[in-house]
Structures are given as C-alpha cells and as structure tokens.
PDB file of C-alpha atoms in Angstrom:
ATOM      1  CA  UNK G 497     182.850 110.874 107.839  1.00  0.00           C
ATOM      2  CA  UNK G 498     184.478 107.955 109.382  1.00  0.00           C
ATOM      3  CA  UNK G 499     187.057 106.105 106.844  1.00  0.00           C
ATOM      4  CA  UNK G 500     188.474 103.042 107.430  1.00  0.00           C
ATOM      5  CA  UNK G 501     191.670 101.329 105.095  1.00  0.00           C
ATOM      6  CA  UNK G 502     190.042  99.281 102.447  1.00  0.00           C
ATOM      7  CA  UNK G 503     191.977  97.828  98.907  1.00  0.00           C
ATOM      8  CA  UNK G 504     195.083  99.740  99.910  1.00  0.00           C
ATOM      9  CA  UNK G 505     198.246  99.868  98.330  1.00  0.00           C
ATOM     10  CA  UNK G 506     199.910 100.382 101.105  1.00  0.00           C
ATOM     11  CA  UNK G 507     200.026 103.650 103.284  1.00  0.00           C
ATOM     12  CA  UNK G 508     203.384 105.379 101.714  1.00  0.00           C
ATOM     13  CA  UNK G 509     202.193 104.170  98.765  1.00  0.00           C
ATOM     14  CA  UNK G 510     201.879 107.030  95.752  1.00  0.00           C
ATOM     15  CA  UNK G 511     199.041 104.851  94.476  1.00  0.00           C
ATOM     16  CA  UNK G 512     195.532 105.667  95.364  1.00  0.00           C
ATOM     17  CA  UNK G 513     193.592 103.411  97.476  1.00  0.00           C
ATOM     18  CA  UNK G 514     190.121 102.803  98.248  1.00  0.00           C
ATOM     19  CA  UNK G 515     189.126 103.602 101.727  1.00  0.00           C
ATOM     20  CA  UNK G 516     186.264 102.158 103.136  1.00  0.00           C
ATOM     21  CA  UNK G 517     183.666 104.611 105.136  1.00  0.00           C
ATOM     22  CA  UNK G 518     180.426 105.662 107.118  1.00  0.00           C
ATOM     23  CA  UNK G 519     178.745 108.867 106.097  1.00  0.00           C
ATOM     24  CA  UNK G 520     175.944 109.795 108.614  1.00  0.00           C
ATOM     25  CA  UNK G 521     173.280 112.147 106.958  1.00  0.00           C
ATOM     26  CA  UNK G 522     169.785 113.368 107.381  1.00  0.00           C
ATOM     27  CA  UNK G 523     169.567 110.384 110.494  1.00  0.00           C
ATOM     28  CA  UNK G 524     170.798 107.714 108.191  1.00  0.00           C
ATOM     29  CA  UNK G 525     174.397 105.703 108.286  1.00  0.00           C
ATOM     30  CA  UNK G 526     175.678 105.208 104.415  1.00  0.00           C
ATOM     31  CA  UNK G 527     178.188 102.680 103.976  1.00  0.00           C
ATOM     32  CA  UNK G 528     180.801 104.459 101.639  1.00  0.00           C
ATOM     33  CA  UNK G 529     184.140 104.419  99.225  1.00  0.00           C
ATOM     34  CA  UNK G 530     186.591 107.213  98.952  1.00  0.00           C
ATOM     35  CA  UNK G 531     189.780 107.785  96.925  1.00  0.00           C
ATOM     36  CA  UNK G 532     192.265 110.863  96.555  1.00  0.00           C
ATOM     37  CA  UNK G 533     193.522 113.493  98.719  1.00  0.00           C
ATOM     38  CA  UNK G 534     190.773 115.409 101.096  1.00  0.00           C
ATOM     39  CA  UNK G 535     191.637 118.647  99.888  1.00  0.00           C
ATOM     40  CA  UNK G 536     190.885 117.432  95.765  1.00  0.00           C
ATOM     41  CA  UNK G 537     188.412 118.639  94.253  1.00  0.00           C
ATOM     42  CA  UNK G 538     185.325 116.411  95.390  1.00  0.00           C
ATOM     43  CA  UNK G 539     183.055 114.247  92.776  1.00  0.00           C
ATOM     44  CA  UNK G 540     180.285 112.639  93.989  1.00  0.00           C
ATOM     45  CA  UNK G 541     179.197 109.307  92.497  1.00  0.00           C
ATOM     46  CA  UNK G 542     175.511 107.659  92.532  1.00  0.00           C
ATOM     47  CA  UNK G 543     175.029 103.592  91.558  1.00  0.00           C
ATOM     48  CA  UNK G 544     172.281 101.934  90.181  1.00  0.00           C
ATOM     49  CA  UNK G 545     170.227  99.135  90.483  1.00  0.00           C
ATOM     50  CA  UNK G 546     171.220  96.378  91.444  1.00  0.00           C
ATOM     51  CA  UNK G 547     174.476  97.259  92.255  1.00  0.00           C
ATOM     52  CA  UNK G 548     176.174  98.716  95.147  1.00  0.00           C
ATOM     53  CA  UNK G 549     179.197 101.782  95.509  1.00  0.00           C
ATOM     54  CA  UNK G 550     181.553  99.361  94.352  1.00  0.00           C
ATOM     55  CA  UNK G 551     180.844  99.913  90.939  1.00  0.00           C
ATOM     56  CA  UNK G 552     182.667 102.971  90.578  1.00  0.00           C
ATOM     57  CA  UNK G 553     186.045 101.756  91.607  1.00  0.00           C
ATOM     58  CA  UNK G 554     187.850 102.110  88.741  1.00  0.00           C
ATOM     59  CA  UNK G 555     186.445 105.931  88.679  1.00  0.00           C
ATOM     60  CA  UNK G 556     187.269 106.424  92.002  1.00  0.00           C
ATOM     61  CA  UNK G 557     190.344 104.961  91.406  1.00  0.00           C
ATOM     62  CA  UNK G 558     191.078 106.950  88.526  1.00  0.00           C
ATOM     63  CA  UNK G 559     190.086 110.485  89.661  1.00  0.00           C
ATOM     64  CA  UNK G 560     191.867 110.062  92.457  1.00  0.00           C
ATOM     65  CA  UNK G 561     195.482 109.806  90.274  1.00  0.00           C
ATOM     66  CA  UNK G 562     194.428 113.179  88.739  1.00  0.00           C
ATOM     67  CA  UNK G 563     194.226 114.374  92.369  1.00  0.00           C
ATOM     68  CA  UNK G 564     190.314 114.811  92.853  1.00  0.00           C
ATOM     69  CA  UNK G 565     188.511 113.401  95.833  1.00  0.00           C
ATOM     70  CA  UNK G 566     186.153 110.584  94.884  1.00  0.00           C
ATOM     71  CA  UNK G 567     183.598 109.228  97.070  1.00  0.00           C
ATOM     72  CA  UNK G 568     180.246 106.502  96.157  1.00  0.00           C
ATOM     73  CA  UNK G 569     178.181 105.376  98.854  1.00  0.00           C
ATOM     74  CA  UNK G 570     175.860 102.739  99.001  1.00  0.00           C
ATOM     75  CA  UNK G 571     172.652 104.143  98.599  1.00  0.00           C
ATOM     76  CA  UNK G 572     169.239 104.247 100.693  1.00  0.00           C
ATOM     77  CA  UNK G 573     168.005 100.334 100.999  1.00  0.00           C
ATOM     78  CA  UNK G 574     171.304  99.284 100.111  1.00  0.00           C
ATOM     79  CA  UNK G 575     173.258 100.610 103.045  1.00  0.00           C
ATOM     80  CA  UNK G 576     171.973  99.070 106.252  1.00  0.00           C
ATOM     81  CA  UNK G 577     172.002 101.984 108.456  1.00  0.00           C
ATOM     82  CA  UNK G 578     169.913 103.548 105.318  1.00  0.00           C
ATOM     83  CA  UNK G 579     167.233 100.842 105.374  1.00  0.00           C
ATOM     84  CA  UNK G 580     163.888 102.029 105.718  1.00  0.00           C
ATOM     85  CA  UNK G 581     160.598  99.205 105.204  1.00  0.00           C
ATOM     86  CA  UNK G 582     158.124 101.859 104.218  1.00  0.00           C
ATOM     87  CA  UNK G 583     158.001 101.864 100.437  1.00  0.00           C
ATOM     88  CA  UNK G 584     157.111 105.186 101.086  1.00  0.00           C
ATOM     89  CA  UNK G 585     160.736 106.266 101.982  1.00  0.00           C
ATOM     90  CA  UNK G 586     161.848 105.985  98.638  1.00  0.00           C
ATOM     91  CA  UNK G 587     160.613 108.856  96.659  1.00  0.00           C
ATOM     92  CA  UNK G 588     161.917 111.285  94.526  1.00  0.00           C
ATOM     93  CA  UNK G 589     162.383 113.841  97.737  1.00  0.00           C
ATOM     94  CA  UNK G 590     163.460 111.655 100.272  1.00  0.00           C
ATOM     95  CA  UNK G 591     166.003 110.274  97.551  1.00  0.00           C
ATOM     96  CA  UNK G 592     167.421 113.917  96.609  1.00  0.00           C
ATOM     97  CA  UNK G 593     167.467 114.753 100.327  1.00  0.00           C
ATOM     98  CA  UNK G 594     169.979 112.124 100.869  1.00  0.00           C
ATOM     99  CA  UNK G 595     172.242 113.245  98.385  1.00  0.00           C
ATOM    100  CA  UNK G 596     171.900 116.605  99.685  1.00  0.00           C
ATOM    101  CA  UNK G 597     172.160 115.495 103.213  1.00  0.00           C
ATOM    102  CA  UNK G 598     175.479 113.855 102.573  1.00  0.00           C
ATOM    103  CA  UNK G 599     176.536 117.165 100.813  1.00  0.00           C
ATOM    104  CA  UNK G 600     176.197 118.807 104.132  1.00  0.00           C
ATOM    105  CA  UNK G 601     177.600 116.344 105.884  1.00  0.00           C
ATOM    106  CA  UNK G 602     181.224 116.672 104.419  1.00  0.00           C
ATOM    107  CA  UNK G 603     180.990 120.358 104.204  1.00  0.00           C
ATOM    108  CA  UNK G 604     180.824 120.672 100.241  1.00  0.00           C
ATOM    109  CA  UNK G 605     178.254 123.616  98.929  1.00  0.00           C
ATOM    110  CA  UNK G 606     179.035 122.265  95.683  1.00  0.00           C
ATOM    111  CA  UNK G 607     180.175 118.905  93.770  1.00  0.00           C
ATOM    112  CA  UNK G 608     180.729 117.407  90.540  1.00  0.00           C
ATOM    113  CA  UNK G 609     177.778 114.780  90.716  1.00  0.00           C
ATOM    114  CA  UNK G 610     178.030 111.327  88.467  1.00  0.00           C
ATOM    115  CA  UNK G 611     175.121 109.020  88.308  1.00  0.00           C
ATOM    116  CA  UNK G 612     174.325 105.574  86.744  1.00  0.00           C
ATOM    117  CA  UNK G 613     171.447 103.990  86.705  1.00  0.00           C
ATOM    118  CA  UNK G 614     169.350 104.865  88.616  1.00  0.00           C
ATOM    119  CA  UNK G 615     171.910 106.817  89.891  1.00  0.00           C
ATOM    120  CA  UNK G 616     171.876 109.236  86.442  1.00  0.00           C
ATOM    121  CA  UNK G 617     168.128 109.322  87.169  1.00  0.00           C
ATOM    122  CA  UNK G 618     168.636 110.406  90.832  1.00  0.00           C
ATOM    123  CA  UNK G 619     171.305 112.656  89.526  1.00  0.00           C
ATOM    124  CA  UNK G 620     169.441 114.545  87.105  1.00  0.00           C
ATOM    125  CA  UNK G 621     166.744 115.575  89.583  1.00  0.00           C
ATOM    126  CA  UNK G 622     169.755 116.864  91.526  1.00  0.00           C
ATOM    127  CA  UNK G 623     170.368 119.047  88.887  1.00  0.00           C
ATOM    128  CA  UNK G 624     166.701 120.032  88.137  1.00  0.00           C
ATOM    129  CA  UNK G 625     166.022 120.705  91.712  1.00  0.00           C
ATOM    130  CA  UNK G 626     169.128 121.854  93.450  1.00  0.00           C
ATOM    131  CA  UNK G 627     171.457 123.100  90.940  1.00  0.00           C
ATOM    132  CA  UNK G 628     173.610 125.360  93.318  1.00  0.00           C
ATOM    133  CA  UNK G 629     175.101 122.475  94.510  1.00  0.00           C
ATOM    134  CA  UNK G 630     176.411 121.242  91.361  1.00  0.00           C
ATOM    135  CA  UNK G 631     179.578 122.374  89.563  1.00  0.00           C
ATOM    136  CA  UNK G 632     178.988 119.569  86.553  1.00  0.00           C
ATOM    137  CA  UNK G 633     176.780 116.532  86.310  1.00  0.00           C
ATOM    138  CA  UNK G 634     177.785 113.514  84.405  1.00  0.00           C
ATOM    139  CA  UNK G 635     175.176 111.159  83.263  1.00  0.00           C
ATOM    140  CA  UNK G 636     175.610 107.438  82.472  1.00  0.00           C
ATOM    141  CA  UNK G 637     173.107 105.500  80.288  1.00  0.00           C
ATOM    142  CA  UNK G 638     169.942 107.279  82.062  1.00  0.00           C
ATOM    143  CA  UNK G 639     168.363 109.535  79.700  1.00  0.00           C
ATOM    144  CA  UNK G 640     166.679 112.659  80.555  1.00  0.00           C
ATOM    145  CA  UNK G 641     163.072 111.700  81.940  1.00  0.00           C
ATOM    146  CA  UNK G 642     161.515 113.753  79.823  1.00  0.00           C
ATOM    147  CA  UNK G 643     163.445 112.052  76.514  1.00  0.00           C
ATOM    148  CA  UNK G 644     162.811 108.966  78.279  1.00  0.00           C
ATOM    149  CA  UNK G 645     159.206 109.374  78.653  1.00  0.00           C
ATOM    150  CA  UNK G 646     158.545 110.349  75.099  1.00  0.00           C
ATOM    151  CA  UNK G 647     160.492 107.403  73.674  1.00  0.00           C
ATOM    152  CA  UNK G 648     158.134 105.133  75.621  1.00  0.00           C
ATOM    153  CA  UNK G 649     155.300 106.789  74.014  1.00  0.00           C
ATOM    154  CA  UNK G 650     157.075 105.999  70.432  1.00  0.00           C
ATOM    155  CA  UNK G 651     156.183 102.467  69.189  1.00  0.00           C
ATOM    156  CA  UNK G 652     158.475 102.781  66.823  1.00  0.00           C
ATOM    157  CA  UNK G 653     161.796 103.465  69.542  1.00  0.00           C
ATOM    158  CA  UNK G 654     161.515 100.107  70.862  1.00  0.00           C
ATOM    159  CA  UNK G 655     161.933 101.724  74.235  1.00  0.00           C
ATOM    160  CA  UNK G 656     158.527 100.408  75.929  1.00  0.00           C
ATOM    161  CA  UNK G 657     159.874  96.921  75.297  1.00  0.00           C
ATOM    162  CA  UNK G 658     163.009  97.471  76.662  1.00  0.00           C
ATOM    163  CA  UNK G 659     161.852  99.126  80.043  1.00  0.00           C
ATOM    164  CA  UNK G 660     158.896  96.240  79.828  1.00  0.00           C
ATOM    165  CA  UNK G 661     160.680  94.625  82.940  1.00  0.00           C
ATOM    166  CA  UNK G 662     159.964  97.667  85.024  1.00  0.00           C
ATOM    167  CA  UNK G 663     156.449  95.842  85.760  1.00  0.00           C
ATOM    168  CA  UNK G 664     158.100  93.101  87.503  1.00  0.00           C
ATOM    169  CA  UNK G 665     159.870  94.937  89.277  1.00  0.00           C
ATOM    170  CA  UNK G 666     157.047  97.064  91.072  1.00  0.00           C
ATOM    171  CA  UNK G 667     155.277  93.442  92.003  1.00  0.00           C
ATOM    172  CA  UNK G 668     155.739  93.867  95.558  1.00  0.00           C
ATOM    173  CA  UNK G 669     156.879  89.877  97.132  1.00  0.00           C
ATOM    174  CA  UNK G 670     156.955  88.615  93.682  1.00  0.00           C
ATOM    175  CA  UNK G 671     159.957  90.356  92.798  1.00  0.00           C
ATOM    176  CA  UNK G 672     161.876  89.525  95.578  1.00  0.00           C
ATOM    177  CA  UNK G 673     160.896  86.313  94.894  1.00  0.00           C
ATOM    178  CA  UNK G 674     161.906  85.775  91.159  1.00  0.00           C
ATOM    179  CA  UNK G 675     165.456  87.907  91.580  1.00  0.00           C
ATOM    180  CA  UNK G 676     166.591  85.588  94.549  1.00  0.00           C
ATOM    181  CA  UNK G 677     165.620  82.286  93.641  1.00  0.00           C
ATOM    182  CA  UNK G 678     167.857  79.381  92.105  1.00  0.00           C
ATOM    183  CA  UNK G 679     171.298  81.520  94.132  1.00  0.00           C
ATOM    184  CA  UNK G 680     169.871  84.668  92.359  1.00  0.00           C
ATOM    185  CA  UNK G 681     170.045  83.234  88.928  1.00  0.00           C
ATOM    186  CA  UNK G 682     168.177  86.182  87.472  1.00  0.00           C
ATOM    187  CA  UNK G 683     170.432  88.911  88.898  1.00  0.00           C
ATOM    188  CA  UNK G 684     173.349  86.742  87.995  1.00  0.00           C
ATOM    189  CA  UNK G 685     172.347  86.637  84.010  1.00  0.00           C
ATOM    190  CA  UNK G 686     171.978  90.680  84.368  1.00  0.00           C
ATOM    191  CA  UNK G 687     175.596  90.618  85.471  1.00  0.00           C
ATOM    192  CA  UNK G 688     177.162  87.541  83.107  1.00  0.00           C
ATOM    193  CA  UNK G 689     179.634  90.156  81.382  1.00  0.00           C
ATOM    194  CA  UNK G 690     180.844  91.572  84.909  1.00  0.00           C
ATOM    195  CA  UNK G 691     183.553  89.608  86.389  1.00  0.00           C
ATOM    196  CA  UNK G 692     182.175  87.222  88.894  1.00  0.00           C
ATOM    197  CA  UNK G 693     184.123  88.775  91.772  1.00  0.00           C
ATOM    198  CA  UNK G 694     182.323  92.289  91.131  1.00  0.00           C
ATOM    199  CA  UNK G 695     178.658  90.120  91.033  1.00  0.00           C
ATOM    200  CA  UNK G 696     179.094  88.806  93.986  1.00  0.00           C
ATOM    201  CA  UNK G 697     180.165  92.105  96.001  1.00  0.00           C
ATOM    202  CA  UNK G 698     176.947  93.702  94.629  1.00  0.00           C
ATOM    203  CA  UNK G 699     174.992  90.092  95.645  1.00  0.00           C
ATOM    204  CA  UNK G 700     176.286  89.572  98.916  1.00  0.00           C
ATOM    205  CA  UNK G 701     174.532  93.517  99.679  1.00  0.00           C
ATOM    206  CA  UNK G 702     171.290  91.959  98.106  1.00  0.00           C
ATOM    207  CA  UNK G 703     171.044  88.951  99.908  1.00  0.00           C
ATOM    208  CA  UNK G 704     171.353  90.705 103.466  1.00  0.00           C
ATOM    209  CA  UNK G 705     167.544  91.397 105.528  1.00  0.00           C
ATOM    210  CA  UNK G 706     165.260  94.310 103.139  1.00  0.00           C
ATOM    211  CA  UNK G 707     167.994  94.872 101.169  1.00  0.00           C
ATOM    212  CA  UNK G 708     166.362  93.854  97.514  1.00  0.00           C
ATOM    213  CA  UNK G 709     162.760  95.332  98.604  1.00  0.00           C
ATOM    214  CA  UNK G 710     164.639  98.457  99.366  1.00  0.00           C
ATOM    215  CA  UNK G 711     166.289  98.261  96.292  1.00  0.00           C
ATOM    216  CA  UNK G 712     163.324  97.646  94.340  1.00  0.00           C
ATOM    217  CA  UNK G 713     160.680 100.145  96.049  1.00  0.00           C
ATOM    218  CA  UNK G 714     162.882 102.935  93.917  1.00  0.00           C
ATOM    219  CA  UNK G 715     160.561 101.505  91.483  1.00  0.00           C
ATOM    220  CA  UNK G 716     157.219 101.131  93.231  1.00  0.00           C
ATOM    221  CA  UNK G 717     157.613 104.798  94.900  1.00  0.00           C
ATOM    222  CA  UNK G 718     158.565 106.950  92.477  1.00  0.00           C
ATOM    223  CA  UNK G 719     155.952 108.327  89.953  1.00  0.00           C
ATOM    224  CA  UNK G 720     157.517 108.708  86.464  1.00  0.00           C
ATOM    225  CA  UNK G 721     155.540 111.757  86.330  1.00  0.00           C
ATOM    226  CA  UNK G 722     157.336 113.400  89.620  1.00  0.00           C
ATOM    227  CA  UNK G 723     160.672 112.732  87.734  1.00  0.00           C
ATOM    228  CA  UNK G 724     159.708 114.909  84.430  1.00  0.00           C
ATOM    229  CA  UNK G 725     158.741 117.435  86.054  1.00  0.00           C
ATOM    230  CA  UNK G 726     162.373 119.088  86.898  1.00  0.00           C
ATOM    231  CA  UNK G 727     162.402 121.292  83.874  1.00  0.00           C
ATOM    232  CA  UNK G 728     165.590 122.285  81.771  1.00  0.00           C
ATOM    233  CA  UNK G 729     169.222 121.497  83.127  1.00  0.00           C
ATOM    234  CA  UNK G 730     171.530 124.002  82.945  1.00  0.00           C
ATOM    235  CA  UNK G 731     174.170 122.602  84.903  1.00  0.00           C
ATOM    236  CA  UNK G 732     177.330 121.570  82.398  1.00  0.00           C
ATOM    237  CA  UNK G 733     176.251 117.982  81.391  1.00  0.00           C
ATOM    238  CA  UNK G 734     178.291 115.191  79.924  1.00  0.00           C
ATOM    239  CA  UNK G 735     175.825 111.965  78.950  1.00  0.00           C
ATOM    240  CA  UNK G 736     177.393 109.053  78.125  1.00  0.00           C
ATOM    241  CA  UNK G 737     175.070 106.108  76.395  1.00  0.00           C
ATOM    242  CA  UNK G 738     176.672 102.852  75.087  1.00  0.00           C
ATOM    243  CA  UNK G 739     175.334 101.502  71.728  1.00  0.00           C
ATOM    244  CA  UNK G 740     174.751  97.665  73.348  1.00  0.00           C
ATOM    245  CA  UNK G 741     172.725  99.077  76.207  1.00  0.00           C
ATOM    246  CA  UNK G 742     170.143  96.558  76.666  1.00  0.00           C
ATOM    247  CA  UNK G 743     167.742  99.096  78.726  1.00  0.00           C
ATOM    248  CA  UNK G 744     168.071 102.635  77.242  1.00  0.00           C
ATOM    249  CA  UNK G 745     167.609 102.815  73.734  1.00  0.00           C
ATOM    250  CA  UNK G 746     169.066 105.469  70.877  1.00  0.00           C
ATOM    251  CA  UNK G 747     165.555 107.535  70.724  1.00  0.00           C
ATOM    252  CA  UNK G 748     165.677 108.594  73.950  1.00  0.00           C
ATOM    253  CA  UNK G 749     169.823 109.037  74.432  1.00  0.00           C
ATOM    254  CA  UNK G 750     169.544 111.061  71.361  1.00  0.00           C
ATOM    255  CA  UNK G 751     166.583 113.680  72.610  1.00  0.00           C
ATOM    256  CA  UNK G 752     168.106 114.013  75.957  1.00  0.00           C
ATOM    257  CA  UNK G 753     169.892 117.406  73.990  1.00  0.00           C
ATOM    258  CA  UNK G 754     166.288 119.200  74.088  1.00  0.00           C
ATOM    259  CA  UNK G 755     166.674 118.699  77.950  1.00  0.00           C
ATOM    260  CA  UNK G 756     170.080 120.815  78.291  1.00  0.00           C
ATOM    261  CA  UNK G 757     169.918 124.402  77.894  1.00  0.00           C
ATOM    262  CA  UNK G 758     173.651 124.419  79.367  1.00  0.00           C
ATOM    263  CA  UNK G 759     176.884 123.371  77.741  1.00  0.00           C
ATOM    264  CA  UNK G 760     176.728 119.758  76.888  1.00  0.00           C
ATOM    265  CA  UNK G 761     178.302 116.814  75.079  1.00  0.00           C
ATOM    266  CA  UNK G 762     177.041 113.629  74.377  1.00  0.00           C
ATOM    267  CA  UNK G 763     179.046 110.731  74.076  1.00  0.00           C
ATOM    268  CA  UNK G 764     178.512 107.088  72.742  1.00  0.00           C
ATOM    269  CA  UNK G 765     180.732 104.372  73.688  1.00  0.00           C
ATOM    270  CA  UNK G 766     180.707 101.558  71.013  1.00  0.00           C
ATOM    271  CA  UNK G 767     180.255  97.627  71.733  1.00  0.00           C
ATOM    272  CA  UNK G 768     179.556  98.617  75.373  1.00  0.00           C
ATOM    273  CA  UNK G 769     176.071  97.373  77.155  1.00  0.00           C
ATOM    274  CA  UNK G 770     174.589  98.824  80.329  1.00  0.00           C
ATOM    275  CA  UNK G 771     177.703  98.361  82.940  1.00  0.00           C
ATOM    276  CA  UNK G 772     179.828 101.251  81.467  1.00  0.00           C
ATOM    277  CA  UNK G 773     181.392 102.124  84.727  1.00  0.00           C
ATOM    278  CA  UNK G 774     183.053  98.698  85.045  1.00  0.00           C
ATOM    279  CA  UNK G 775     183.271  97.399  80.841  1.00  0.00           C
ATOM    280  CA  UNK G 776     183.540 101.095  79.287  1.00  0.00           C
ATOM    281  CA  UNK G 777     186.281 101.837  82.492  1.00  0.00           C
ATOM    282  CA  UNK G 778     188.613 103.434  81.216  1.00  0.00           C
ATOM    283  CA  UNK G 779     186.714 105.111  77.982  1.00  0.00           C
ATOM    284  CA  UNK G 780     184.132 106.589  81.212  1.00  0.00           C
ATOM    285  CA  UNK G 781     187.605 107.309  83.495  1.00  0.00           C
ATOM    286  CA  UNK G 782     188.571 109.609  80.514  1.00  0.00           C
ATOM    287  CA  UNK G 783     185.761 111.141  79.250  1.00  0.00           C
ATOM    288  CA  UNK G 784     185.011 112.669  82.658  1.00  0.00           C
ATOM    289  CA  UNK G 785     188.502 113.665  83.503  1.00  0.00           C
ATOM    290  CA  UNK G 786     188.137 115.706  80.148  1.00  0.00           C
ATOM    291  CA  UNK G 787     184.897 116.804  81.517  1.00  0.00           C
ATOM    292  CA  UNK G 788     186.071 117.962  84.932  1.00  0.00           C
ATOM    293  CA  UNK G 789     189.182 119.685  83.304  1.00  0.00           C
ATOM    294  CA  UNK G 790     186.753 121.679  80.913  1.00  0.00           C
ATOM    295  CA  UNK G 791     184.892 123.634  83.953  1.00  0.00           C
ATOM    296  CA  UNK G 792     187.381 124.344  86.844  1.00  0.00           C
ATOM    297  CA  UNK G 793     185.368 124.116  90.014  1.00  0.00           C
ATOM    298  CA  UNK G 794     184.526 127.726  90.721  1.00  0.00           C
TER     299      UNK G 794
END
C-alpha cells in the first residue's frame, strides 16, 4: 500500500492524521484513507452510495486515538483505477472479491469490517460468505437483506415506499442524467444536512468520467435475490439504525435480530437520518470502540 501525507497534524504530532493512499488489489488501484499506527489492530471501513472514503473520517480519526489502524477506500466505480464500464463488473462476487482482494493485499487474514450503505450491504455478504476473515462486523443503517426483503413485502412497513427510488436508479442514462443536472441539484438535496465542504468532496468523485454509472450499476447488477441468499451471520454484529433514516425503515432494522445467530446488539441513534457516520459521529465513534473492546481480536 502506497500512503501519502494527507490532513496531517503535523509529523511529531501525537494527533492522528489522515494519510492519503493507493491499495492495488485483484488488478485494480483503490484510492484510500488510513489513520493509526500499522501495527493497531486493523478495521476495515466500506461507504455507500453516493459518497466516497471520506465519509468515515471522523471514525478513522477516532479509532486511530484508541490505537487501531483504520483504513476506507474508495470503492469499485468510485476509485479511478477501480473503474470498470461493464455493468456487469459490479455484482455481488466481483464486489466481495474486492474487499477480499484488498485483505490480501495488506497481509490481514482477518479484520473488523464496518459498512454503510451500501457498504453495510456489501459488508454483510462479507460476513455470510467469508466469515474467517472477520473478527466483528459493524453495520450502519443497512438491514439484513433478508429483514430488508420481507419489510418490502409488508404494505404496512412503509419500506417499499421508501426504497421506491431504487427504480430510478437502475434507469441506465436517465439516472445519470437526473443526479447531475442543475450542478447536481438532486445529489445536493440528499446531502443538505452534511456540511457543504464534505458534499462537495463526495461530488467532485461523481462528476469525474464513469464515475456516477459506476456508482449506480451497484444497483442495476446486483439481484436482490443473490444478496439473501448468505444465510445466518454468526460473526459478532453491532447494527446501528437511526430513527430519522429516510431510507431504512423500523420493520426491517428491527427483524435484522432473526438474521444473527452470533452475539449481537442493536443500537438506535435518536434524531439522526441516514449520514450517521458524519451527523451520529461521535455516538457511531463510541459505540464501535465499545464494540471492538468487547471481542479482542483473536
């Protein structure tokens, strides 16, 4: 991994600092953040749509003051050495492989996994599917697929309407289209309660060549039925849901217990919507420290 000095504090600094990096893995280049000493225990962080690595910086931040080592990278279509045009290098498998691939790459048999998002989605089929490489997964806002899909079947969950823009989404061109026009004003009212220099970090990545198709053919490769088919976790689990989460809805964050046959807590942060890594911060920052701490890294 190649690491260059990003929002540093200065080198003799005992602050942690953000290093900017390259991770190649499985023939792609992922643009990357680290923080915390190399030898720290390592915790592995996934983003969502439509944002970018850099919305885990007050995680990585924060882990690395307890000593662990932190890294995010910019996932496939959003890095641009990870930038594939065929929608069909976006499923489930090539999608896992990465995370596995950059696994290998740094030498780490196992991590503590966090995902986001799409991210928690991703993450949770790294559980189902290779759970020797976990030591703990921590899930934010995605419930389990399974939970997920049966509270889109429930007319009375409310669910289907809130993952109704899903459809847009898949609508190759017209997507693309809709999310970038008027300077992105749809992907800017997503983000109104981020602060506008965080928007425009995760922007500037979605204006650059593919970068929103690749983005968005997550959605148009991956068949919801794929994702539920991962079985049980057992993997320690900590799921946090926020109560103002505009796409993720109580039925499902409250049934994602029937998809954990390992230790697990559930936790609900109050008068937070879907961004939890940047407005829950330091609520998140905690809970998983606490997490962490619970289940030493054998």
């Amino acid at each position: 991994m190649n690491t260059s000095a990003g929002r540093s504090v200065g080198a003799d600094s005992p602050q942690p600092f953000v290093e900017a990096a390259e991770i190649t893995a499985g023939g792609w280049v992922f643009n990357a953040r680290v923080a915390g000493p190399a030898a720290g225990r390592p915790v592995l962080f996934l983003h969502g749509f439509p944002q970018t690595s850099a919305s885990w910086t007050a995680q990585l931040l924060g882990l690395a003051r307890a000593g662990h080592r932190a890294i995010a990278f910019d996932q496939r279509g959003y890095s641009p050495g990870a930038r594939p045009p065929q929608e069909s290098a976006y499923g489930r498998d090539e999608l896992v492989g990465d995370v596995l691939a950059v696994l290998d790459t740094l030498g780490l048999d196992r991590v503590d996994l966090v995902g986001h998002d799409w991210g928690g989605a991703l993450a949770w089929q790294v559980a189902g599917l290779a759970p020797e490489r976990l030591h703990t997964l921590t899930v934010v806002s995605t419930p389990h697929p399974v939970a997920l899909a049966a509270a889109v079947r429930d007319e009375t969950s409310g669910q289907r309407e809130q993952s109704s823009y899903i459809r847009l989404f898949r609508t190759r061109g017209a997507a693309e289209e809709k999310l970038l026009a008027d300077d992105a004003a749809y992907l800017r009212a997503l983000f109104a309660s981020l602060p506008a220099e965080i928007a425009e970090r995760h922007l500037a990545v979605l204006r650059e060549p593919g970068a929103l198709t690749g983005a968005l053919n997550w959605y148009r490769a991956i068949d919801p039925k794929v994702l539920r088919d991962i079985g049980d976790i057992d993997t320690p689990t900590l799921y946090v849901w926020s109560d103002r989460d505009e796409a993720f809805g109580r039925t499902a964050a409250e049934a994602t217990v029937d998809s954990v046959t390992g230790p697990y807590r559930f936790e609900v942060l109050r008068d937070v919507d879907h961004w939890v890594p940047e407005n829950g911060a330091k609520a998140l920052t905690g809970l998983l420290l606490e997490h962490l701490a619970a289940f030493p890294a054998r």
